[in-house]
Coordinates of C-alpha atoms and ligand atoms in Angstrom, one line a residue:
X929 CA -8.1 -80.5 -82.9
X930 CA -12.1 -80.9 -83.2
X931 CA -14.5 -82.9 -81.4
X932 CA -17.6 -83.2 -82.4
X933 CA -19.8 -85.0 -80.3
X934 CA -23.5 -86.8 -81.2
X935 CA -26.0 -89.2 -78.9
X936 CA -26.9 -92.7 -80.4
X937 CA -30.1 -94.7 -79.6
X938 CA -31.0 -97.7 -79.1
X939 CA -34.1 -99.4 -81.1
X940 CA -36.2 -101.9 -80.2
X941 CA -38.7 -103.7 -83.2
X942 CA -42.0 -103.5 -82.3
X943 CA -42.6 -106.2 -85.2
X944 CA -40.1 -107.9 -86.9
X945 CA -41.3 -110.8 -89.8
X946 CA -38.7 -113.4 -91.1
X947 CA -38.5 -115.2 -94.6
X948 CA -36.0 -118.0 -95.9
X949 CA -32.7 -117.2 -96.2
X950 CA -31.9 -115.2 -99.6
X951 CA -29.1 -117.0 -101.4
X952 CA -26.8 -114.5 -99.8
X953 CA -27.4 -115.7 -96.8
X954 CA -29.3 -112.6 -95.3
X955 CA -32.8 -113.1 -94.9
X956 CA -36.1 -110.6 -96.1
X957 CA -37.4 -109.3 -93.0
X958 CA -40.3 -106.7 -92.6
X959 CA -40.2 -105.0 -89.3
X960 CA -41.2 -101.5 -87.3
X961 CA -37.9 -99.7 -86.2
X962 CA -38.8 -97.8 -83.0
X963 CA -36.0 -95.3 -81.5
X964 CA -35.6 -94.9 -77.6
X965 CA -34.3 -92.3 -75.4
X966 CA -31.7 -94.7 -73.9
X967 CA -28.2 -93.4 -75.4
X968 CA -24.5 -94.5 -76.0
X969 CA -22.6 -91.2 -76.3
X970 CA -20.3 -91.0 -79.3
X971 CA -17.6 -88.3 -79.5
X972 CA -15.3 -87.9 -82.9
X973 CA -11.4 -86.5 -82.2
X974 CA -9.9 -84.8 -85.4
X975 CA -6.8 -84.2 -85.7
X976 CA -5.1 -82.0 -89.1
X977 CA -3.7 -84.1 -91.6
X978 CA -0.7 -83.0 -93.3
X979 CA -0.5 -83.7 -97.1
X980 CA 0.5 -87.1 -98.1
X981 CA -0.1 -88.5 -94.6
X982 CA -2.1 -91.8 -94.7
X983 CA -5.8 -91.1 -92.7
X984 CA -5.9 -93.3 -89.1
X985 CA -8.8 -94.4 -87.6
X986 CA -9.5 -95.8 -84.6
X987 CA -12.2 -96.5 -81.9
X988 CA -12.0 -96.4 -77.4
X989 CA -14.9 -97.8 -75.5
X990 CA -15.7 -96.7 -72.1
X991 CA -18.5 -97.7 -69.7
X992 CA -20.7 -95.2 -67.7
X993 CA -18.0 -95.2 -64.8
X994 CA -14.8 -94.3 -67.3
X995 CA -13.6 -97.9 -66.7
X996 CA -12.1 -98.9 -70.0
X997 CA -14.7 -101.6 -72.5
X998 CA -11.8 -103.8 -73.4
X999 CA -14.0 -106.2 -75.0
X1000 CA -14.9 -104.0 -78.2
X1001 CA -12.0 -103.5 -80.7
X1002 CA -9.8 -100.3 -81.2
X1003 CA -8.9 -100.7 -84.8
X1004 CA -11.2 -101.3 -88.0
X1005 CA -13.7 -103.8 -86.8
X1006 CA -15.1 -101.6 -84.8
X1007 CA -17.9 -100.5 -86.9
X1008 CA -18.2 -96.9 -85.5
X1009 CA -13.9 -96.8 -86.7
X1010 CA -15.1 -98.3 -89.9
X1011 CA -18.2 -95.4 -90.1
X1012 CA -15.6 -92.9 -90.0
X1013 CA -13.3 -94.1 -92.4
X1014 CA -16.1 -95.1 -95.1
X1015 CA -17.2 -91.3 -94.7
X1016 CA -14.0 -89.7 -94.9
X1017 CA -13.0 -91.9 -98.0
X1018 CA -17.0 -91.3 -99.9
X1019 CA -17.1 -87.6 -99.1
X1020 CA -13.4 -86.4 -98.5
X1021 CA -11.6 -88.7 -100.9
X1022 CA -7.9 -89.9 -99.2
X1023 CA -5.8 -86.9 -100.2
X1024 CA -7.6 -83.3 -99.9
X1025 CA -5.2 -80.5 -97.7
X1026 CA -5.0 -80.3 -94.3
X1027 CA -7.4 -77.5 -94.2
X1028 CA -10.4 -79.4 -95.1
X1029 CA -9.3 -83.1 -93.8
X1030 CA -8.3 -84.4 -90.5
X1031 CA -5.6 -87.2 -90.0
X1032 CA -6.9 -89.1 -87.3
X1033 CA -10.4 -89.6 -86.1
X1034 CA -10.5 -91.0 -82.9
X1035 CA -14.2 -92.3 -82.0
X1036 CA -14.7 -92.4 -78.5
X1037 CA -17.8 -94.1 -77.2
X1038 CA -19.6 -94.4 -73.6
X1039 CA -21.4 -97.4 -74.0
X1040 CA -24.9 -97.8 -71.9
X1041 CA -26.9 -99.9 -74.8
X1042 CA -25.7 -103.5 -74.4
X1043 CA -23.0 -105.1 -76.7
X1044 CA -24.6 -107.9 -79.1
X1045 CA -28.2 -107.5 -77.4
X1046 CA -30.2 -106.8 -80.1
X1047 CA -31.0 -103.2 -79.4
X1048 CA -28.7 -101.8 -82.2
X1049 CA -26.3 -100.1 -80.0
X1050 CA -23.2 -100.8 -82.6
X1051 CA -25.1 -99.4 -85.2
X1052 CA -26.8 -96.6 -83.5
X1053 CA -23.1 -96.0 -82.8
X1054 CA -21.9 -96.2 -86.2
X1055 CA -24.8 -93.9 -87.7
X1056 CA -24.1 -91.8 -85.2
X1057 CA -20.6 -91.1 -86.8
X1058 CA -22.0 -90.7 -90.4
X1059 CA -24.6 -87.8 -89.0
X1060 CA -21.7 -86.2 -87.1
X1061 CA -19.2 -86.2 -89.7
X1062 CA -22.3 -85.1 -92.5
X1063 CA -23.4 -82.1 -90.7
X1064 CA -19.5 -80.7 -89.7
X1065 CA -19.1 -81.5 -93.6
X1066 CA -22.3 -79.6 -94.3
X1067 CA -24.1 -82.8 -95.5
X1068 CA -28.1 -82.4 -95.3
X1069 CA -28.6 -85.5 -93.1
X1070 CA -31.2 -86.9 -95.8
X1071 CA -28.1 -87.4 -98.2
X1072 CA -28.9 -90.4 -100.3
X1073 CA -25.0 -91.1 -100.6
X1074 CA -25.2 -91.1 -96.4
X1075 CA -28.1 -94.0 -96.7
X1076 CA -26.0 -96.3 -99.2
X1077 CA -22.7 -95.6 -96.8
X1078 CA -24.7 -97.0 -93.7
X1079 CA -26.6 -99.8 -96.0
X1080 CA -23.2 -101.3 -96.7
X1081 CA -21.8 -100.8 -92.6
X1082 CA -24.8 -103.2 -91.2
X1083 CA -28.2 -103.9 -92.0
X1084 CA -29.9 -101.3 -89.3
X1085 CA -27.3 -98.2 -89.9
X1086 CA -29.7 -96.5 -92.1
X1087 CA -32.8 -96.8 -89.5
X1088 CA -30.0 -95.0 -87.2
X1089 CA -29.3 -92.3 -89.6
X1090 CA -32.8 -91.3 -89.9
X1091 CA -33.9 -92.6 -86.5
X1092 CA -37.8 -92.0 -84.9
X1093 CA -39.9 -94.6 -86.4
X1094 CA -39.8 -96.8 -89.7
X1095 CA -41.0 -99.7 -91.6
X1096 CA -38.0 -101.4 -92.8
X1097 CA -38.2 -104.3 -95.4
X1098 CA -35.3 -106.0 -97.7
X1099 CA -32.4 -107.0 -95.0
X1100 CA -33.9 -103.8 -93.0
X1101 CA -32.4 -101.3 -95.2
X1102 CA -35.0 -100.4 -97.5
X1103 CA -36.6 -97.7 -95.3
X1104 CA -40.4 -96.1 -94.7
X1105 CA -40.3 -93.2 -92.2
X1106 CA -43.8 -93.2 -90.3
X1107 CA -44.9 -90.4 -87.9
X1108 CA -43.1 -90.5 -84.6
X1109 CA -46.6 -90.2 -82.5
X1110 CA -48.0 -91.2 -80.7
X1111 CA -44.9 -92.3 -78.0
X1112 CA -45.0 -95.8 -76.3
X1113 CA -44.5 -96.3 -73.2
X1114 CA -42.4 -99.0 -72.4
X1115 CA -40.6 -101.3 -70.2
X1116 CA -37.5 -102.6 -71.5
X1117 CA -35.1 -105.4 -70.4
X1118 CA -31.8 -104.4 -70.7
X1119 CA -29.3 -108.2 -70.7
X1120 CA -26.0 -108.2 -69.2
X1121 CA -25.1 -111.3 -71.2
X1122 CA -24.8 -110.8 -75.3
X1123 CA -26.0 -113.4 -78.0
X1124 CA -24.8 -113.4 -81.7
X1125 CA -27.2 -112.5 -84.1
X1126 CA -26.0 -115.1 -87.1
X1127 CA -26.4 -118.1 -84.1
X1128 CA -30.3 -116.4 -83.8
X1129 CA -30.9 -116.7 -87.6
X1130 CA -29.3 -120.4 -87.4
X1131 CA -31.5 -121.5 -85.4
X1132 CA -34.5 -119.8 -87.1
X1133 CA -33.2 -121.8 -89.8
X1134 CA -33.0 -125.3 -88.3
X1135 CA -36.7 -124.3 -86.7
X1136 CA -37.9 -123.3 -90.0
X1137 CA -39.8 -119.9 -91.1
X1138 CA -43.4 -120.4 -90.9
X1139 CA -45.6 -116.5 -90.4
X1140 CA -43.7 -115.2 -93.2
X1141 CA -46.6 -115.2 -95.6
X1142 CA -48.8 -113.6 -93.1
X1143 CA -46.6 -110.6 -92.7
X1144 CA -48.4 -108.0 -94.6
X1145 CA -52.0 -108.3 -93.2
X1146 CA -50.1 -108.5 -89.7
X1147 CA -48.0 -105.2 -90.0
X1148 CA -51.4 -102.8 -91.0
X1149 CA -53.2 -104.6 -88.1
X1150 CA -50.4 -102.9 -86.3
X1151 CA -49.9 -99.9 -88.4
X1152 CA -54.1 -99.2 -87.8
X1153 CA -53.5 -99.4 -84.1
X1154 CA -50.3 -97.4 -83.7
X1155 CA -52.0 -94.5 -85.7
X1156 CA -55.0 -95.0 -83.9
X1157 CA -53.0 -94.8 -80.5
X1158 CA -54.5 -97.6 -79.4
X1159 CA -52.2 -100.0 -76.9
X1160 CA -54.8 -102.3 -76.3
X1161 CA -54.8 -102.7 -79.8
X1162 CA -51.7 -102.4 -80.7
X1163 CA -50.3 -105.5 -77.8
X1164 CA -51.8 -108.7 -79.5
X1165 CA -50.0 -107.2 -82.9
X1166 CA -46.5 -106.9 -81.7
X1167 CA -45.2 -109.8 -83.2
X1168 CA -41.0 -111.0 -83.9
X1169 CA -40.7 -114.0 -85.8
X1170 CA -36.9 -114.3 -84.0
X1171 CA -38.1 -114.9 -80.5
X1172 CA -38.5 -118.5 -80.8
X1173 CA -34.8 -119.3 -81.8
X1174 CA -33.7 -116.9 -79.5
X1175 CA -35.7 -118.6 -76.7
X1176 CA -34.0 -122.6 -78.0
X1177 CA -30.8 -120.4 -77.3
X1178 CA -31.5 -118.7 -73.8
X1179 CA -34.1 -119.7 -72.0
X1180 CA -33.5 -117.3 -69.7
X1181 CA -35.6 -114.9 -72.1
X1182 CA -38.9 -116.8 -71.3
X1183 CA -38.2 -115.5 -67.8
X1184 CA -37.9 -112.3 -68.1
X1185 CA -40.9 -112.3 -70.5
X1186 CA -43.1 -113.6 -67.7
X1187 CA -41.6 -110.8 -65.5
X1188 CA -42.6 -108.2 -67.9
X1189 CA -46.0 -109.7 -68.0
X1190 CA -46.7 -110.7 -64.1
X1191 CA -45.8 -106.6 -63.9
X1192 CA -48.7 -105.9 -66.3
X1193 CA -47.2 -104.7 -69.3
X1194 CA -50.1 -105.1 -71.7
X1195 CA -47.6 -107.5 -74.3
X1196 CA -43.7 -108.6 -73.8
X1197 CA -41.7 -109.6 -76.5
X1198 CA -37.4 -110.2 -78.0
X1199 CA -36.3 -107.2 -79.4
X1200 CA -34.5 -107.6 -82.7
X1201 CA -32.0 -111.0 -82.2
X1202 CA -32.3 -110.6 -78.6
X1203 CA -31.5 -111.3 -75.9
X1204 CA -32.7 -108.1 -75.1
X1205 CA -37.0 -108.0 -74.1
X1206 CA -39.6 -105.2 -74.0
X1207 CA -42.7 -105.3 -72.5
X1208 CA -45.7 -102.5 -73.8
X1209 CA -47.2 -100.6 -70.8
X1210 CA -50.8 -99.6 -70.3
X1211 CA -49.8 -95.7 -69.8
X1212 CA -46.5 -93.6 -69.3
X1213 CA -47.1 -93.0 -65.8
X1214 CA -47.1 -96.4 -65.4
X1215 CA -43.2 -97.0 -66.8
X1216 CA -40.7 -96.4 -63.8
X1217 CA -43.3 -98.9 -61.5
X1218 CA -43.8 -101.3 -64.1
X1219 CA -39.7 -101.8 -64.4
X1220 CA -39.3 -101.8 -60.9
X1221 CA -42.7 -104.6 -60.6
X1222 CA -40.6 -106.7 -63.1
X1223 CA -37.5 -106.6 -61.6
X1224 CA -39.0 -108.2 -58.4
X1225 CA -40.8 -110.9 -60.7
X1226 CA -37.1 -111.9 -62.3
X1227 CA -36.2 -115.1 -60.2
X1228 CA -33.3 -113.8 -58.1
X1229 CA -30.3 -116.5 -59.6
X1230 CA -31.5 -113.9 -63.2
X1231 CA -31.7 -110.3 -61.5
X1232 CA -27.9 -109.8 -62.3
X1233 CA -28.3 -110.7 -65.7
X1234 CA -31.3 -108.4 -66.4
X1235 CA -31.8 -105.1 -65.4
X1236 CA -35.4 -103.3 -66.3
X1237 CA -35.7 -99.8 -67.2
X1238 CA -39.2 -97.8 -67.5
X1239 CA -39.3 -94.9 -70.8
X1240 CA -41.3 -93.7 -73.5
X1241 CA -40.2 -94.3 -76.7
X1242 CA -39.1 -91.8 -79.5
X1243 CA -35.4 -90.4 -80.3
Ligands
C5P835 O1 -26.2 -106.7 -91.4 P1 -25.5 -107.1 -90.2 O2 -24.0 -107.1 -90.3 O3 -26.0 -106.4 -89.0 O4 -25.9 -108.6 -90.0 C1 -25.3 -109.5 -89.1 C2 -25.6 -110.9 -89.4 O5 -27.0 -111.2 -89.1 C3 -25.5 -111.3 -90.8 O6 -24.2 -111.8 -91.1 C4 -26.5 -112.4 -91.0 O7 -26.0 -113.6 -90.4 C5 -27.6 -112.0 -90.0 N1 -28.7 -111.3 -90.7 C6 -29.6 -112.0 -91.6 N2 -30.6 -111.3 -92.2 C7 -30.8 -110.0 -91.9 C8 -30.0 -109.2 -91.1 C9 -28.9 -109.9 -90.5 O8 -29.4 -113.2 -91.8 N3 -31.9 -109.3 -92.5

Protein backbone atom coordinates (compact mmCIF):
# COMPACT_ATOMS: atom_id res chain seq x y z
CA UNK A 1 0.00 0.00 0.00
CA UNK A 2 1.30 3.77 -0.76
CA UNK A 3 0.18 7.01 0.30
CA UNK A 4 1.27 9.82 -1.01
CA UNK A 5 0.21 12.83 0.40
CA UNK A 6 0.16 16.69 -1.15
CA UNK A 7 -1.33 20.25 0.36
CA UNK A 8 -3.96 22.15 -1.86
CA UNK A 9 -4.59 25.93 -1.80
CA UNK A 10 -7.02 27.97 -2.06
CA UNK A 11 -7.12 31.07 -4.69
CA UNK A 12 -8.68 34.06 -4.51
CA UNK A 13 -8.94 36.46 -8.03
CA UNK A 14 -7.57 39.55 -7.41
CA UNK A 15 -9.41 40.67 -10.93
CA UNK A 16 -11.72 38.69 -12.62
CA UNK A 17 -13.45 40.32 -16.11
CA UNK A 18 -16.67 38.71 -17.58
CA UNK A 19 -17.87 38.60 -21.29
CA UNK A 20 -21.26 37.13 -22.85
CA UNK A 21 -21.79 33.72 -22.58
CA UNK A 22 -19.88 31.65 -25.53
CA UNK A 23 -22.35 29.42 -27.27
CA UNK A 24 -21.23 26.71 -24.99
CA UNK A 25 -22.44 28.19 -22.38
CA UNK A 26 -19.08 29.05 -20.46
CA UNK A 27 -18.20 32.52 -20.62
CA UNK A 28 -14.49 34.38 -21.65
CA UNK A 29 -13.19 35.62 -18.48
CA UNK A 30 -9.77 37.39 -17.89
CA UNK A 31 -8.69 37.21 -14.39
CA UNK A 32 -5.39 37.18 -11.83
CA UNK A 33 -5.24 33.76 -10.13
CA UNK A 34 -3.53 34.45 -6.74
CA UNK A 35 -2.62 31.17 -4.42
CA UNK A 36 -2.96 31.40 -0.50
CA UNK A 37 -1.38 29.58 2.24
CA UNK A 38 -4.77 28.39 3.49
CA UNK A 39 -4.72 24.43 2.69
CA UNK A 40 -7.08 21.38 2.31
CA UNK A 41 -4.86 18.42 2.85
CA UNK A 42 -5.19 15.63 0.21
CA UNK A 43 -3.80 12.19 0.86
CA UNK A 44 -3.82 9.36 -2.21
CA UNK A 45 -4.21 5.42 -0.75
CA UNK A 46 -2.84 2.85 -3.48
CA UNK A 47 -3.42 -0.28 -3.31
CA UNK A 48 -1.66 -3.27 -6.00
CA UNK A 49 -3.78 -4.14 -8.72
CA UNK A 50 -3.77 -7.63 -9.78
CA UNK A 51 -3.97 -8.20 -13.63
CA UNK A 52 -7.26 -8.04 -15.15
CA UNK A 53 -8.77 -6.35 -12.04
CA UNK A 54 -10.98 -3.37 -12.96
CA UNK A 55 -9.19 0.11 -11.28
CA UNK A 56 -11.59 1.67 -8.19
CA UNK A 57 -11.64 4.96 -7.29
CA UNK A 58 -13.07 6.67 -4.72
CA UNK A 59 -12.97 9.88 -2.48
CA UNK A 60 -13.64 10.43 1.92
CA UNK A 61 -14.01 13.93 3.18
CA UNK A 62 -13.14 14.78 6.68
CA UNK A 63 -13.28 18.16 8.51
CA UNK A 64 -10.39 19.61 10.71
CA UNK A 65 -11.82 17.65 13.77
CA UNK A 66 -11.91 13.96 11.84
CA UNK A 67 -15.83 14.26 11.93
CA UNK A 68 -16.77 12.74 8.62
CA UNK A 69 -17.96 15.68 5.43
CA UNK A 70 -20.94 13.65 4.42
CA UNK A 71 -22.10 16.29 2.18
CA UNK A 72 -19.29 15.71 -0.60
CA UNK A 73 -19.63 12.51 -2.71
CA UNK A 74 -17.50 9.24 -2.31
CA UNK A 75 -17.79 7.87 -5.76
CA UNK A 76 -16.97 9.66 -9.26
CA UNK A 77 -18.42 13.06 -8.86
CA UNK A 78 -16.15 13.90 -6.67
CA UNK A 79 -13.71 15.64 -8.73
CA UNK A 80 -10.56 14.84 -6.71
CA UNK A 81 -11.93 10.66 -7.47
CA UNK A 82 -12.42 11.72 -10.99
CA UNK A 83 -8.48 13.52 -10.97
CA UNK A 84 -7.27 10.23 -10.05
CA UNK A 85 -8.96 8.11 -12.36
CA UNK A 86 -8.39 10.58 -15.51
CA UNK A 87 -4.54 10.29 -14.49
CA UNK A 88 -4.43 6.69 -14.12
CA UNK A 89 -6.30 6.08 -17.42
CA UNK A 90 -3.96 9.18 -19.60
CA UNK A 91 -0.67 8.01 -18.10
CA UNK A 92 -1.12 4.34 -16.89
CA UNK A 93 -3.61 3.10 -19.51
CA UNK A 94 -6.33 0.49 -17.66
CA UNK A 95 -4.35 -2.70 -17.86
CA UNK A 96 -0.44 -2.33 -17.02
CA UNK A 97 0.97 -5.18 -14.13
CA UNK A 98 0.56 -4.82 -10.76
CA UNK A 99 4.04 -3.73 -10.36
CA UNK A 100 3.60 -0.43 -11.90
CA UNK A 101 -0.33 0.18 -11.21
CA UNK A 102 -2.37 0.36 -8.19
CA UNK A 103 -6.03 -1.03 -7.91
CA UNK A 104 -7.67 1.33 -5.82
CA UNK A 105 -6.93 4.92 -5.11
CA UNK A 106 -8.58 6.10 -2.23
CA UNK A 107 -8.34 10.12 -2.03
CA UNK A 108 -8.73 11.21 1.33
CA UNK A 109 -9.28 14.96 1.94
CA UNK A 110 -9.32 17.34 5.21
CA UNK A 111 -11.31 19.95 4.02
CA UNK A 112 -10.52 23.70 5.63
CA UNK A 113 -11.27 25.81 2.22
CA UNK A 114 -15.02 26.10 2.03
CA UNK A 115 -17.25 23.74 -0.25
CA UNK A 116 -18.88 25.86 -3.28
CA UNK A 117 -17.34 29.34 -1.92
CA UNK A 118 -15.55 30.46 -4.63
CA UNK A 119 -12.04 29.90 -3.34
CA UNK A 120 -11.32 26.80 -5.61
CA UNK A 121 -10.95 24.38 -2.86
CA UNK A 122 -12.53 21.37 -5.16
CA UNK A 123 -10.10 22.17 -7.66
CA UNK A 124 -7.13 22.95 -5.70
CA UNK A 125 -8.17 19.42 -4.48
CA UNK A 126 -8.32 17.85 -7.72
CA UNK A 127 -4.93 19.38 -8.98
CA UNK A 128 -3.55 18.42 -6.06
CA UNK A 129 -4.19 14.67 -7.13
CA UNK A 130 -2.69 15.21 -10.71
CA UNK A 131 0.70 16.69 -9.09
CA UNK A 132 0.77 13.80 -6.65
CA UNK A 133 0.14 11.07 -8.90
CA UNK A 134 2.76 13.00 -11.71
CA UNK A 135 5.67 13.22 -9.50
CA UNK A 136 5.25 9.34 -7.85
CA UNK A 137 4.96 8.55 -11.76
CA UNK A 138 8.01 10.64 -12.44
CA UNK A 139 5.98 13.30 -14.39
CA UNK A 140 7.91 16.80 -14.56
CA UNK A 141 5.00 18.81 -13.10
CA UNK A 142 5.05 21.24 -16.28
CA UNK A 143 3.69 18.19 -18.37
CA UNK A 144 1.60 19.62 -21.06
CA UNK A 145 -0.49 16.30 -21.12
CA UNK A 146 -0.98 17.23 -16.97
CA UNK A 147 -2.42 20.88 -18.22
CA UNK A 148 -5.04 19.36 -20.80
CA UNK A 149 -6.01 16.51 -17.98
CA UNK A 150 -6.98 19.41 -15.49
CA UNK A 151 -8.41 21.71 -18.45
CA UNK A 152 -11.07 19.12 -19.10
CA UNK A 153 -11.67 18.28 -14.82
CA UNK A 154 -12.88 22.21 -14.24
CA UNK A 155 -12.03 25.43 -15.53
CA UNK A 156 -9.42 26.56 -12.58
CA UNK A 157 -7.52 22.92 -12.27
CA UNK A 158 -4.78 24.04 -14.33
CA UNK A 159 -4.12 27.44 -12.25
CA UNK A 160 -3.90 24.66 -9.29
CA UNK A 161 -1.45 22.60 -11.10
CA UNK A 162 0.87 25.34 -11.54
CA UNK A 163 -0.26 27.44 -8.54
CA UNK A 164 1.62 31.06 -7.33
CA UNK A 165 0.19 33.62 -9.58
CA UNK A 166 -1.34 33.85 -13.18
CA UNK A 167 -3.23 35.66 -15.71
CA UNK A 168 -5.84 33.30 -16.91
CA UNK A 169 -8.01 34.11 -20.02
CA UNK A 170 -10.40 31.70 -22.26
CA UNK A 171 -12.82 29.94 -19.51
CA UNK A 172 -9.61 30.41 -17.07
CA UNK A 173 -7.62 27.72 -18.53
CA UNK A 174 -5.45 29.35 -20.88
CA UNK A 175 -2.67 30.27 -18.45
CA UNK A 176 0.24 33.24 -17.99
CA UNK A 177 2.46 32.45 -14.94
CA UNK A 178 3.55 36.04 -13.46
CA UNK A 179 6.21 36.39 -10.74
CA UNK A 180 4.98 35.38 -7.33
CA UNK A 181 6.30 38.81 -5.56
CA UNK A 182 5.74 40.83 -4.15
CA UNK A 183 3.22 38.84 -1.46
CA UNK A 184 -0.21 40.52 -0.45
CA UNK A 185 -1.25 40.80 2.56
CA UNK A 186 -4.65 39.96 2.99
CA UNK A 187 -7.76 39.60 4.89
CA UNK A 188 -10.01 37.03 3.77
CA UNK A 189 -13.66 36.05 4.48
CA UNK A 190 -13.99 32.58 4.82
CA UNK A 191 -18.41 31.77 4.30
CA UNK A 192 -19.94 29.02 6.16
CA UNK A 193 -22.80 28.92 3.70
CA UNK A 194 -21.90 27.82 -0.15
CA UNK A 195 -23.48 29.41 -3.48
CA UNK A 196 -23.39 27.64 -6.95
CA UNK A 197 -21.35 29.04 -9.31
CA UNK A 198 -23.76 28.46 -12.63
CA UNK A 199 -26.75 30.39 -10.37
CA UNK A 200 -23.76 33.39 -10.15
CA UNK A 201 -23.27 33.43 -13.93
CA UNK A 202 -27.28 33.32 -14.33
CA UNK A 203 -27.70 36.13 -12.83
CA UNK A 204 -24.75 37.91 -14.48
CA UNK A 205 -26.70 37.02 -17.35
CA UNK A 206 -30.15 38.38 -16.55
CA UNK A 207 -28.01 41.69 -15.19
CA UNK A 208 -26.14 41.86 -18.30
CA UNK A 209 -22.12 42.09 -18.94
CA UNK A 210 -21.17 45.62 -19.28
CA UNK A 211 -16.90 46.26 -18.26
CA UNK A 212 -16.05 43.57 -20.54
CA UNK A 213 -14.64 45.79 -23.21
CA UNK A 214 -12.61 47.65 -20.64
CA UNK A 215 -10.84 44.56 -19.49
CA UNK A 216 -7.44 44.94 -21.05
CA UNK A 217 -6.47 48.56 -20.12
CA UNK A 218 -7.93 47.54 -16.46
CA UNK A 219 -5.73 44.34 -15.94
CA UNK A 220 -2.11 46.38 -16.82
CA UNK A 221 -3.41 49.23 -14.56
CA UNK A 222 -3.18 46.37 -12.15
CA UNK A 223 -0.38 44.44 -13.63
CA UNK A 224 1.89 48.06 -13.29
CA UNK A 225 0.91 48.27 -9.64
CA UNK A 226 1.46 44.67 -8.56
CA UNK A 227 4.98 44.74 -10.15
CA UNK A 228 5.54 48.05 -8.75
CA UNK A 229 4.45 46.65 -5.24
CA UNK A 230 2.27 49.28 -4.80
CA UNK A 231 -1.08 48.53 -2.65
CA UNK A 232 -2.27 51.87 -2.73
CA UNK A 233 -2.11 51.40 -6.28
CA UNK A 234 -2.99 48.31 -6.73
CA UNK A 235 -6.78 48.67 -4.33
CA UNK A 236 -8.82 50.90 -6.81
CA UNK A 237 -7.70 48.13 -9.58
CA UNK A 238 -8.96 45.06 -8.04
CA UNK A 239 -11.88 44.62 -9.90
CA UNK A 240 -14.58 41.21 -10.34
CA UNK A 241 -17.18 41.70 -12.76
CA UNK A 242 -19.18 38.66 -10.66
CA UNK A 243 -19.72 40.59 -7.46
CA UNK A 244 -22.81 42.23 -8.54
CA UNK A 245 -24.82 38.87 -9.24
CA UNK A 246 -23.44 37.41 -6.38
CA UNK A 247 -24.51 40.40 -4.16
CA UNK A 248 -28.64 40.04 -6.09
CA UNK A 249 -28.03 36.48 -4.66
CA UNK A 250 -26.66 37.10 -0.97
CA UNK A 251 -26.80 40.17 0.32
CA UNK A 252 -25.18 39.17 3.14
CA UNK A 253 -21.82 39.74 1.04
CA UNK A 254 -22.33 43.57 1.02
CA UNK A 255 -21.92 43.03 4.76
CA UNK A 256 -19.09 41.52 5.12
CA UNK A 257 -17.61 43.89 2.46
CA UNK A 258 -18.31 46.87 4.77
CA UNK A 259 -16.66 44.82 7.60
CA UNK A 260 -13.55 44.32 5.61
CA UNK A 261 -13.59 48.05 4.89
CA UNK A 262 -14.76 49.68 8.39
CA UNK A 263 -11.36 47.36 9.54
CA UNK A 264 -9.29 49.39 6.97
CA UNK A 265 -8.40 47.03 4.46
CA UNK A 266 -7.30 49.42 1.71
CA UNK A 267 -10.03 47.58 -1.03
CA UNK A 268 -12.71 44.48 -0.36
CA UNK A 269 -14.06 42.57 -2.90
CA UNK A 270 -16.06 38.64 -4.01
CA UNK A 271 -13.54 36.20 -4.74
CA UNK A 272 -14.21 34.18 -7.85
CA UNK A 273 -18.36 33.28 -7.75
CA UNK A 274 -18.36 33.95 -4.11
CA UNK A 275 -19.62 34.00 -1.54
CA UNK A 276 -16.38 34.05 -0.28
CA UNK A 277 -14.76 38.09 0.25
CA UNK A 278 -11.21 39.47 0.59
CA UNK A 279 -10.26 42.58 1.70
CA UNK A 280 -6.36 44.03 0.67
CA UNK A 281 -4.48 45.27 3.76
CA UNK A 282 -2.19 48.23 4.00
CA UNK A 283 0.95 46.00 5.44
CA UNK A 284 1.46 42.30 6.67
CA UNK A 285 1.76 43.22 10.09
CA UNK A 286 -1.40 44.52 9.88
CA UNK A 287 -3.28 40.99 8.82
CA UNK A 288 -4.12 39.02 12.08
CA UNK A 289 -5.71 42.68 13.54
CA UNK A 290 -7.28 43.57 10.48
CA UNK A 291 -9.38 39.93 10.63
CA UNK A 292 -10.00 40.18 14.03
CA UNK A 293 -11.22 44.34 13.41
CA UNK A 294 -13.66 42.85 10.82
CA UNK A 295 -15.02 40.19 12.62
CA UNK A 296 -16.29 42.77 15.27
CA UNK A 297 -17.68 45.00 12.34
CA UNK A 298 -19.84 41.70 11.02
CA UNK A 299 -23.43 42.40 12.55
CA UNK A 300 -23.64 39.61 15.12
CA UNK A 301 -27.02 37.63 13.43
CA UNK A 302 -23.72 37.18 10.29
CA UNK A 303 -20.69 36.29 12.68
CA UNK A 304 -21.50 32.55 12.41
CA UNK A 305 -21.74 32.61 8.85
CA UNK A 306 -18.38 34.37 8.27
CA UNK A 307 -15.31 33.81 9.85
CA UNK A 308 -12.20 36.27 8.90
CA UNK A 309 -8.74 35.08 8.66
CA UNK A 310 -5.53 37.46 8.41
CA UNK A 311 -2.41 35.90 5.66
CA UNK A 312 -0.16 36.90 3.11
CA UNK A 313 -0.65 35.47 -0.01
CA UNK A 314 1.55 33.05 -2.12
CA UNK A 315 1.47 29.05 -2.25
O1 LIG B 1 -15.47 24.73 -15.27
P1 LIG B 1 -16.28 24.50 -14.04
O2 LIG B 1 -16.86 23.11 -13.98
O3 LIG B 1 -15.59 24.89 -12.79
O4 LIG B 1 -17.53 25.48 -14.17
C1 LIG B 1 -18.68 25.35 -13.39
C2 LIG B 1 -19.83 26.16 -14.02
O5 LIG B 1 -19.53 27.56 -13.92
C3 LIG B 1 -20.04 25.93 -15.49
O6 LIG B 1 -20.91 24.85 -15.71
C4 LIG B 1 -20.63 27.24 -15.95
O7 LIG B 1 -22.01 27.30 -15.61
C5 LIG B 1 -19.92 28.25 -15.08
N1 LIG B 1 -18.73 28.87 -15.72
C6 LIG B 1 -18.91 29.75 -16.78
N2 LIG B 1 -17.82 30.35 -17.35
C7 LIG B 1 -16.56 30.08 -16.89
C8 LIG B 1 -16.36 29.18 -15.81
C9 LIG B 1 -17.48 28.59 -15.25
O8 LIG B 1 -20.04 30.02 -17.20
N3 LIG B 1 -15.51 30.70 -17.45
Amino acid sequence: MTDLRERAPAKVNLFLAVGPPRPDGYHPILTVFEAVPYYDDVEITMRPKPPGEPWGFGAAAFRPDGSPLETLPRNLDNLAARAAKVFVEARLGADRPCSVAPAEMLVTLVKRIPVSAGLGGGSSDAAAVLRALATHYGDPPDLPGLAGLAAGLGSDVPFFVLGGRAVGRSRGEDLTPLPRDPSLPLVIGLPSFPLRTPDVYREFDRQGPDRWARREGDLSRLLDALTAGDLKRLAPCLRNDLEAAALALRPEIGEALAALRQAGCLAAQLSGSGPAVFGLAPSGQDVGRLAEAAQKALPARLTDRMTFVGLCSGA
